[in-house]
């Protein structure tokens, strides 16, 4: 039974995907879902950068429609990692089943995610940059959510 899920939407760089998988292991994410798959989990660079953790995590690849149906049918609170919209990651209540969606390095999250009433969450930026690397941003959010879920 899954209650803490990460959805990777179109992650392109194998090192980022591997880093995300390592972080998912560190915070006990129950399930990792790849949609709009650009980089395969069995890519040698993903395996290397995950330090083999892809072998120990529940990971699936599916379509946007399949993941949306699964998350909604199982009453997940869905949070879209979004550089500008929504609220800061530390302003939400993360009760119940939690799914975090992060997007590709160039294009972000598929626009279809925004057609539903999902919550949008960002990491406040204090410097000149408008966003973080997707692997770093995902790690920050996952650690914060994990801390709240304990």
mmCIF file of N, CA and C in Angstrom, residues 7-61:
data_model
loop_
_atom_site.group_PDB
_atom_site.id
_atom_site.type_symbol
_atom_site.label_atom_id
_atom_site.label_comp_id
_atom_site.label_asym_id
_atom_site.label_seq_id
_atom_site.Cartn_x
_atom_site.Cartn_y
_atom_site.Cartn_z
ATOM 1 N N UNK A 7 6.400 11.401 -8.632
ATOM 2 C CA UNK A 7 6.165 11.269 -10.062
ATOM 3 C C UNK A 7 7.193 12.130 -10.790
ATOM 4 N N UNK A 8 7.999 11.496 -11.637
ATOM 5 C CA UNK A 8 8.954 12.199 -12.498
ATOM 6 C C UNK A 8 8.301 12.381 -13.858
ATOM 7 N N UNK A 9 8.095 13.619 -14.257
ATOM 8 C CA UNK A 9 7.425 13.903 -15.523
ATOM 9 C C UNK A 9 8.452 14.429 -16.533
ATOM 10 N N UNK A 10 8.956 13.526 -17.364
ATOM 11 C CA UNK A 10 9.836 13.922 -18.458
ATOM 12 C C UNK A 10 11.261 14.265 -18.071
ATOM 13 N N UNK A 11 11.763 13.717 -16.967
ATOM 14 C CA UNK A 11 13.161 13.974 -16.583
ATOM 15 C C UNK A 11 14.057 13.495 -17.718
ATOM 16 N N UNK A 12 14.982 14.354 -18.137
ATOM 17 C CA UNK A 12 15.812 14.053 -19.302
ATOM 18 C C UNK A 12 17.234 13.623 -18.970
ATOM 19 N N UNK A 13 17.821 14.177 -17.925
ATOM 20 C CA UNK A 13 19.237 13.945 -17.637
ATOM 21 C C UNK A 13 19.385 12.751 -16.692
ATOM 22 N N UNK A 14 20.101 11.707 -17.134
ATOM 23 C CA UNK A 14 20.231 10.498 -16.315
ATOM 24 C C UNK A 14 20.768 10.760 -14.904
ATOM 25 N N UNK A 15 21.732 11.665 -14.778
ATOM 26 C CA UNK A 15 22.279 11.970 -13.451
ATOM 27 C C UNK A 15 21.229 12.541 -12.516
ATOM 28 N N UNK A 16 20.336 13.360 -13.044
ATOM 29 C CA UNK A 16 19.253 13.903 -12.214
ATOM 30 C C UNK A 16 18.306 12.798 -11.779
ATOM 31 N N UNK A 17 17.940 11.926 -12.697
ATOM 32 C CA UNK A 17 17.027 10.835 -12.356
ATOM 33 C C UNK A 17 17.661 9.916 -11.314
ATOM 34 N N UNK A 18 18.933 9.606 -11.474
ATOM 35 C CA UNK A 18 19.618 8.766 -10.493
ATOM 36 C C UNK A 18 19.683 9.417 -9.121
ATOM 37 N N UNK A 19 19.985 10.716 -9.089
ATOM 38 C CA UNK A 19 20.019 11.458 -7.822
ATOM 39 C C UNK A 19 18.653 11.430 -7.149
ATOM 40 N N UNK A 20 17.611 11.608 -7.928
ATOM 41 C CA UNK A 20 16.252 11.577 -7.386
ATOM 42 C C UNK A 20 15.937 10.206 -6.794
ATOM 43 N N UNK A 21 16.331 9.148 -7.478
ATOM 44 C CA UNK A 21 16.085 7.792 -6.963
ATOM 45 C C UNK A 21 16.838 7.586 -5.649
ATOM 46 N N UNK A 22 18.077 8.057 -5.570
ATOM 47 C CA UNK A 22 18.846 7.934 -4.312
ATOM 48 C C UNK A 22 18.148 8.650 -3.177
ATOM 49 N N UNK A 23 17.645 9.848 -3.453
ATOM 50 C CA UNK A 23 16.935 10.598 -2.422
ATOM 51 C C UNK A 23 15.648 9.882 -2.035
ATOM 52 N N UNK A 24 14.946 9.321 -3.000
ATOM 53 C CA UNK A 24 13.719 8.564 -2.694
ATOM 54 C C UNK A 24 14.023 7.417 -1.746
ATOM 55 N N UNK A 25 15.158 6.774 -1.927
ATOM 56 C CA UNK A 25 15.561 5.707 -1.014
ATOM 57 C C UNK A 25 15.845 6.274 0.375
ATOM 58 N N UNK A 26 16.528 7.398 0.423
ATOM 59 C CA UNK A 26 16.918 7.984 1.710
ATOM 60 C C UNK A 26 15.720 8.384 2.564
ATOM 61 N N UNK A 27 14.618 8.794 1.925
ATOM 62 C CA UNK A 27 13.447 9.252 2.679
ATOM 63 C C UNK A 27 12.285 8.258 2.619
ATOM 64 N N UNK A 28 12.540 7.071 2.103
ATOM 65 C CA UNK A 28 11.535 6.001 2.047
ATOM 66 C C UNK A 28 10.294 6.350 1.242
ATOM 67 N N UNK A 29 10.486 6.969 0.073
ATOM 68 C CA UNK A 29 9.366 7.115 -0.859
ATOM 69 C C UNK A 29 8.907 5.707 -1.206
ATOM 70 N N UNK A 30 7.589 5.488 -1.197
ATOM 71 C CA UNK A 30 7.049 4.148 -1.420
ATOM 72 C C UNK A 30 7.077 3.714 -2.880
ATOM 73 N N UNK A 31 6.860 4.673 -3.790
ATOM 74 C CA UNK A 31 6.740 4.354 -5.206
ATOM 75 C C UNK A 31 7.259 5.522 -6.029
ATOM 76 N N UNK A 32 8.017 5.204 -7.068
ATOM 77 C CA UNK A 32 8.499 6.202 -8.027
ATOM 78 C C UNK A 32 7.836 5.888 -9.360
ATOM 79 N N UNK A 33 7.206 6.914 -9.940
ATOM 80 C CA UNK A 33 6.517 6.748 -11.218
ATOM 81 C C UNK A 33 7.160 7.670 -12.249
ATOM 82 N N UNK A 34 7.471 7.117 -13.393
ATOM 83 C CA UNK A 34 8.011 7.896 -14.515
ATOM 84 C C UNK A 34 6.897 8.071 -15.551
ATOM 85 N N UNK A 35 6.583 9.318 -15.923
ATOM 86 C CA UNK A 35 5.654 9.602 -17.014
ATOM 87 C C UNK A 35 6.376 10.459 -18.050
ATOM 88 N N UNK A 36 5.866 10.443 -19.269
ATOM 89 C CA UNK A 36 6.538 11.161 -20.363
ATOM 90 C C UNK A 36 8.027 10.814 -20.360
ATOM 91 N N UNK A 37 8.296 9.532 -20.313
ATOM 92 C CA UNK A 37 9.654 9.031 -20.101
ATOM 93 C C UNK A 37 10.622 9.455 -21.208
ATOM 94 N N UNK A 38 11.631 10.198 -20.802
ATOM 95 C CA UNK A 38 12.707 10.607 -21.710
ATOM 96 C C UNK A 38 13.983 9.811 -21.424
ATOM 97 N N UNK A 39 14.167 9.458 -20.171
ATOM 98 C CA UNK A 39 15.325 8.691 -19.725
ATOM 99 C C UNK A 39 14.833 7.410 -19.074
ATOM 100 N N UNK A 40 15.349 6.291 -19.513
ATOM 101 C CA UNK A 40 14.947 4.988 -18.972
ATOM 102 C C UNK A 40 15.657 4.718 -17.643
ATOM 103 N N UNK A 41 14.940 4.095 -16.724
ATOM 104 C CA UNK A 41 15.524 3.756 -15.434
ATOM 105 C C UNK A 41 16.694 2.788 -15.570
ATOM 106 N N UNK A 42 16.689 1.951 -16.616
ATOM 107 C CA UNK A 42 17.769 0.979 -16.770
ATOM 108 C C UNK A 42 18.961 1.537 -17.535
ATOM 109 N N UNK A 43 18.984 2.830 -17.791
ATOM 110 C CA UNK A 43 20.141 3.469 -18.419
ATOM 111 C C UNK A 43 21.352 3.305 -17.509
ATOM 112 N N UNK A 44 22.525 2.952 -18.062
ATOM 113 C CA UNK A 44 23.716 2.790 -17.228
ATOM 114 C C UNK A 44 24.036 4.018 -16.367
ATOM 115 N N UNK A 45 23.804 5.215 -16.905
ATOM 116 C CA UNK A 45 24.085 6.429 -16.123
ATOM 117 C C UNK A 45 23.098 6.602 -14.968
ATOM 118 N N UNK A 46 21.850 6.195 -15.159
ATOM 119 C CA UNK A 46 20.879 6.257 -14.070
ATOM 120 C C UNK A 46 21.259 5.252 -12.988
ATOM 121 N N UNK A 47 21.605 4.054 -13.403
ATOM 122 C CA UNK A 47 22.009 3.023 -12.441
ATOM 123 C C UNK A 47 23.224 3.504 -11.641
ATOM 124 N N UNK A 48 24.203 4.055 -12.338
ATOM 125 C CA UNK A 48 25.424 4.529 -11.672
ATOM 126 C C UNK A 48 25.121 5.689 -10.725
ATOM 127 N N UNK A 49 24.383 6.694 -11.181
ATOM 128 C CA UNK A 49 24.138 7.857 -10.333
ATOM 129 C C UNK A 49 23.167 7.552 -9.188
ATOM 130 N N UNK A 50 22.366 6.493 -9.332
ATOM 131 C CA UNK A 50 21.489 6.081 -8.229
ATOM 132 C C UNK A 50 22.237 5.180 -7.247
ATOM 133 N N UNK A 51 23.456 4.848 -7.586
ATOM 134 C CA UNK A 51 24.275 3.912 -6.802
ATOM 135 C C UNK A 51 23.552 2.575 -6.621
ATOM 136 N N UNK A 52 22.815 2.191 -7.676
ATOM 137 C CA UNK A 52 22.132 0.909 -7.685
ATOM 138 C C UNK A 52 20.799 0.891 -6.959
ATOM 139 N N UNK A 53 20.366 2.021 -6.437
ATOM 140 C CA UNK A 53 19.123 2.052 -5.663
ATOM 141 C C UNK A 53 17.892 1.761 -6.510
ATOM 142 N N UNK A 54 17.996 1.886 -7.830
ATOM 143 C CA UNK A 54 16.841 1.548 -8.664
ATOM 144 C C UNK A 54 16.476 0.071 -8.533
ATOM 145 N N UNK A 55 17.421 -0.744 -8.072
ATOM 146 C CA UNK A 55 17.164 -2.171 -7.890
ATOM 147 C C UNK A 55 16.357 -2.460 -6.626
ATOM 148 N N UNK A 56 16.248 -1.472 -5.738
ATOM 149 C CA UNK A 56 15.616 -1.695 -4.440
ATOM 150 C C UNK A 56 14.341 -0.883 -4.227
ATOM 151 N N UNK A 57 13.967 -0.073 -5.196
ATOM 152 C CA UNK A 57 12.769 0.764 -5.071
ATOM 153 C C UNK A 57 11.674 0.249 -5.997
ATOM 154 N N UNK A 58 10.426 0.461 -5.601
ATOM 155 C CA UNK A 58 9.308 0.166 -6.486
ATOM 156 C C UNK A 58 9.223 1.303 -7.504
ATOM 157 N N UNK A 59 9.442 0.968 -8.765
ATOM 158 C CA UNK A 59 9.499 1.962 -9.839
ATOM 159 C C UNK A 59 8.663 1.457 -11.007
ATOM 160 N N UNK A 60 7.821 2.354 -11.547
ATOM 161 C CA UNK A 60 7.034 2.009 -12.725
ATOM 162 C C UNK A 60 7.091 3.161 -13.723
ATOM 163 N N UNK A 61 6.871 2.822 -14.969
ATOM 164 C CA UNK A 61 6.717 3.811 -16.030
ATOM 165 C C UNK A 61 5.325 3.639 -16.606
#
